[in-house]
Amino acid sequence: MENLRERKKQRTREALLRAALELFTTRGYERTTVDDVVAAVDVSQRTFFRYFAGKEEAALAVVELAVAHFVEAVRARPPHEAPLEALRQAVVEGWDSLNDVIESVVPVALYLRMYQVIESTPVLLAAHLRRSMEIEEKLARIIAEREGLDVTTDLRPRLVVAVFGGVMRMTERQWSTGADFGLDAMRSLTVSYLEQVGPALAGDWRTN
């Protein structure tokens, strides 16, 4: 009986999430209300707020699911990998399983469209960047633990995560303003930019 109730709760949450994302991506985030979302699923506002603190949490929920998947992938990387390589491999190899993680909740195409809404909606972009900073701190602590360092006195874990985070932000911006909004395009951009980090930072930029 308990498992049945949990499955019903999960189905309700996913139905609300999918309805919210469909409305945000077709009508716009600002023009969509909680009443619109609950009407689409035929539940009460009280039910919505049982699962989400508000529209913002619903809008970012699947992105945060993907981020959590990446964080766990970093935690599971082999200990012999250098920090930047561990981050790079976690995100590159994570694309192969991300599809299944997202599809278990909403269609991947809807998740990708929502990324564009986040990038073009100031309030959501601000929230996304704020949460990204929190994730960077968590990653820095994971890297420090892997390397046997004290994150409060050694700047390297936060530095490497900051570089990595900057590359990922550049990837998101380039992808969201490009012509190809598919998952493969985002993956290719990510791989391309990450491969250039070392040569770009260490090379001679002067052409004369």
Short mmCIF file of C-alpha atoms in Angstrom, two decimals:
data_model
loop_
_atom_site.label_atom_id
_atom_site.label_comp_id
_atom_site.label_asym_id
_atom_site.label_seq_id
_atom_site.Cartn_x
_atom_site.Cartn_y
_atom_site.Cartn_z
CA MET A 1 0.00 0.00 0.00
CA GLU A 2 2.84 2.38 0.89
CA ASN A 3 4.57 1.75 -2.45
CA LEU A 4 1.29 2.39 -4.27
CA ARG A 5 0.87 5.75 -2.53
CA GLU A 6 4.46 6.73 -3.34
CA ARG A 7 4.01 5.83 -7.00
CA LYS A 8 0.80 7.88 -7.13
CA LYS A 9 2.62 10.87 -5.59
CA GLN A 10 5.44 10.49 -8.10
CA ARG A 11 2.98 10.37 -11.02
CA THR A 12 1.21 13.48 -9.74
CA ARG A 13 4.49 15.38 -9.36
CA GLU A 14 5.62 14.39 -12.84
CA ALA A 15 2.26 15.36 -14.35
CA LEU A 16 2.48 18.78 -12.70
CA LEU A 17 6.08 19.20 -13.82
CA ARG A 18 5.35 18.26 -17.39
CA ALA A 19 2.30 20.55 -17.53
CA ALA A 20 4.32 23.43 -16.07
CA LEU A 21 7.15 23.02 -18.56
CA GLU A 22 4.75 22.69 -21.49
CA LEU A 23 3.07 25.94 -20.47
CA PHE A 24 6.34 27.77 -19.75
CA THR A 25 7.74 26.82 -23.15
CA THR A 26 4.60 27.61 -25.16
CA ARG A 27 2.95 30.48 -23.28
CA GLY A 28 5.97 31.90 -21.47
CA TYR A 29 7.07 31.73 -17.84
CA GLU A 30 5.74 35.14 -16.80
CA ARG A 31 2.37 34.59 -18.49
CA THR A 32 1.82 31.21 -16.83
CA THR A 33 0.25 31.04 -13.38
CA VAL A 34 0.06 28.24 -10.86
CA ASP A 35 -3.69 28.16 -11.56
CA ASP A 36 -2.92 27.43 -15.22
CA VAL A 37 -0.69 24.52 -14.25
CA VAL A 38 -3.11 22.91 -11.81
CA ALA A 39 -5.99 23.35 -14.27
CA ALA A 40 -4.00 21.41 -16.88
CA VAL A 41 -3.63 18.48 -14.47
CA ASP A 42 -7.03 18.92 -12.78
CA VAL A 43 -5.70 19.18 -9.24
CA SER A 44 -5.81 21.89 -6.58
CA GLN A 45 -3.28 24.64 -5.83
CA ARG A 46 -2.72 22.91 -2.52
CA THR A 47 -1.55 19.81 -4.41
CA PHE A 48 0.89 21.88 -6.48
CA PHE A 49 2.43 23.47 -3.40
CA ARG A 50 2.78 20.06 -1.81
CA TYR A 51 5.41 19.27 -4.47
CA PHE A 52 6.86 22.67 -5.40
CA ALA A 53 7.52 25.85 -3.45
CA GLY A 54 6.45 27.87 -6.49
CA LYS A 55 6.81 28.34 -10.25
CA GLU A 56 10.56 28.87 -10.03
CA GLU A 57 11.18 25.52 -8.38
CA ALA A 58 9.07 23.76 -11.00
CA ALA A 59 10.84 25.58 -13.84
CA LEU A 60 14.29 24.52 -12.61
CA ALA A 61 13.40 21.04 -11.36
CA VAL A 62 14.56 19.02 -14.38
CA VAL A 63 17.72 21.10 -14.83
CA GLU A 64 18.55 20.39 -11.20
CA LEU A 65 17.90 16.69 -11.79
CA ALA A 66 20.49 16.77 -14.58
CA VAL A 67 22.94 18.69 -12.38
CA ALA A 68 22.52 16.20 -9.54
CA HIS A 69 23.26 13.41 -12.03
CA PHE A 70 26.49 15.19 -13.00
CA VAL A 71 27.57 15.78 -9.38
CA GLU A 72 27.19 12.10 -8.60
CA ALA A 73 29.16 11.26 -11.75
CA VAL A 74 32.03 13.47 -10.52
CA ARG A 75 31.92 11.76 -7.13
CA ALA A 76 32.21 8.37 -8.83
CA ARG A 77 35.18 9.20 -11.10
CA PRO A 78 38.34 7.07 -10.61
CA PRO A 79 40.67 8.59 -8.01
CA HIS A 80 43.70 8.61 -10.35
CA GLU A 81 42.14 11.22 -12.67
CA ALA A 82 43.33 14.81 -12.35
CA PRO A 83 40.60 17.20 -11.11
CA LEU A 84 39.84 18.87 -14.45
CA GLU A 85 39.88 15.52 -16.23
CA ALA A 86 37.45 14.09 -13.67
CA LEU A 87 35.06 16.99 -14.26
CA ARG A 88 35.44 16.70 -18.02
CA GLN A 89 34.89 12.96 -18.13
CA ALA A 90 31.91 13.18 -15.79
CA VAL A 91 30.11 15.62 -18.07
CA VAL A 92 31.12 13.95 -21.35
CA GLU A 93 30.28 10.42 -20.27
CA GLY A 94 27.24 11.68 -18.41
CA TRP A 95 25.60 12.67 -21.69
CA ASP A 96 25.28 8.99 -22.53
CA SER A 97 23.01 8.33 -19.54
CA LEU A 98 21.44 11.79 -19.18
CA ASN A 99 18.85 10.95 -21.80
CA ASP A 100 17.45 8.13 -19.66
CA VAL A 101 17.53 10.27 -16.50
CA ILE A 102 15.53 13.07 -18.14
CA GLU A 103 13.16 10.80 -20.07
CA SER A 104 12.11 9.17 -16.81
CA VAL A 105 10.46 12.50 -15.92
CA VAL A 106 9.78 14.54 -19.09
CA PRO A 107 10.65 14.26 -22.79
CA VAL A 108 14.22 15.38 -23.50
CA ALA A 109 12.97 17.81 -26.17
CA LEU A 110 10.86 19.57 -23.52
CA TYR A 111 13.83 19.75 -21.16
CA LEU A 112 15.95 21.36 -23.89
CA ARG A 113 13.24 23.89 -24.76
CA MET A 114 13.02 24.79 -21.08
CA TYR A 115 16.73 25.60 -21.11
CA GLN A 116 16.02 28.27 -23.70
CA VAL A 117 13.23 29.70 -21.54
CA ILE A 118 15.63 29.90 -18.58
CA GLU A 119 18.26 31.70 -20.66
CA SER A 120 15.72 34.25 -21.94
CA THR A 121 13.87 34.87 -18.65
CA PRO A 122 15.84 37.15 -16.28
CA VAL A 123 14.27 35.90 -13.05
CA LEU A 124 14.91 32.27 -13.98
CA LEU A 125 18.42 32.95 -15.26
CA ALA A 126 19.28 34.70 -11.99
CA ALA A 127 17.96 31.75 -9.99
CA HIS A 128 19.82 29.30 -12.23
CA LEU A 129 23.10 31.19 -11.80
CA ARG A 130 22.60 31.41 -8.04
CA ARG A 131 22.04 27.68 -7.81
CA SER A 132 25.01 27.06 -10.11
CA MET A 133 27.22 28.86 -7.59
CA GLU A 134 25.94 26.55 -4.85
CA ILE A 135 26.73 23.52 -7.01
CA GLU A 136 30.23 24.86 -7.72
CA GLU A 137 30.88 25.02 -3.99
CA LYS A 138 29.70 21.42 -3.61
CA LEU A 139 31.95 20.33 -6.50
CA ALA A 140 34.93 22.16 -5.01
CA ARG A 141 34.47 20.24 -1.78
CA ILE A 142 34.19 16.94 -3.66
CA ILE A 143 37.40 17.72 -5.58
CA ALA A 144 39.18 18.75 -2.38
CA GLU A 145 38.16 15.50 -0.69
CA ARG A 146 39.35 13.47 -3.71
CA GLU A 147 42.73 15.19 -3.61
CA GLY A 148 43.12 15.19 0.17
CA LEU A 149 43.07 18.98 0.36
CA ASP A 150 41.53 21.49 2.75
CA VAL A 151 39.13 23.56 0.66
CA THR A 152 39.28 26.42 3.17
CA THR A 153 43.04 26.94 2.77
CA ASP A 154 43.85 25.59 -0.71
CA LEU A 155 42.39 27.67 -3.56
CA ARG A 156 42.94 25.05 -6.29
CA PRO A 157 39.65 23.09 -5.94
CA ARG A 158 37.55 26.27 -6.21
CA LEU A 159 39.76 27.57 -9.02
CA VAL A 160 39.43 24.48 -11.21
CA VAL A 161 35.68 24.32 -10.59
CA ALA A 162 35.34 28.03 -11.44
CA VAL A 163 37.14 27.46 -14.76
CA PHE A 164 34.98 24.45 -15.50
CA GLY A 165 31.81 26.32 -14.54
CA GLY A 166 32.75 29.22 -16.81
CA VAL A 167 33.18 26.86 -19.76
CA MET A 168 29.79 25.27 -19.08
CA ARG A 169 28.10 28.68 -18.91
CA MET A 170 29.67 29.65 -22.24
CA THR A 171 28.42 26.38 -23.71
CA GLU A 172 24.87 27.00 -22.48
CA ARG A 173 24.82 30.53 -23.93
CA GLN A 174 26.21 29.48 -27.31
CA TRP A 175 23.85 26.53 -27.57
CA SER A 176 20.75 28.48 -26.53
CA THR A 177 21.35 31.13 -29.22
CA GLY A 178 22.33 28.71 -31.99
CA ALA A 179 20.31 27.11 -34.74
CA ASP A 180 20.50 23.51 -33.48
CA PHE A 181 18.74 22.97 -30.16
CA GLY A 182 19.24 19.20 -30.01
CA LEU A 183 20.96 17.24 -27.27
CA ASP A 184 23.72 16.13 -29.66
CA ALA A 185 24.51 19.76 -30.50
CA MET A 186 24.82 20.67 -26.83
CA ARG A 187 27.00 17.62 -26.22
CA SER A 188 29.29 18.48 -29.15
CA LEU A 189 29.70 22.07 -27.98
CA THR A 190 30.50 20.90 -24.46
CA VAL A 191 33.15 18.46 -25.64
CA SER A 192 34.68 21.01 -28.03
CA TYR A 193 34.98 23.76 -25.42
CA LEU A 194 36.28 21.51 -22.67
CA GLU A 195 38.97 20.11 -24.96
CA GLN A 196 40.20 23.66 -25.61
CA VAL A 197 40.54 24.70 -21.96
CA GLY A 198 44.15 23.59 -21.48
CA PRO A 199 45.55 24.77 -24.84
CA ALA A 200 43.57 28.02 -24.72
CA LEU A 201 44.78 29.03 -21.28
CA ALA A 202 48.38 27.87 -21.66
CA GLY A 203 49.03 28.88 -25.28
CA ASP A 204 50.47 32.08 -26.79
CA TRP A 205 47.54 34.20 -27.99
CA ARG A 206 49.65 36.73 -29.88
CA THR A 207 49.56 36.44 -33.67
CA ASN A 208 52.48 38.79 -34.42
#
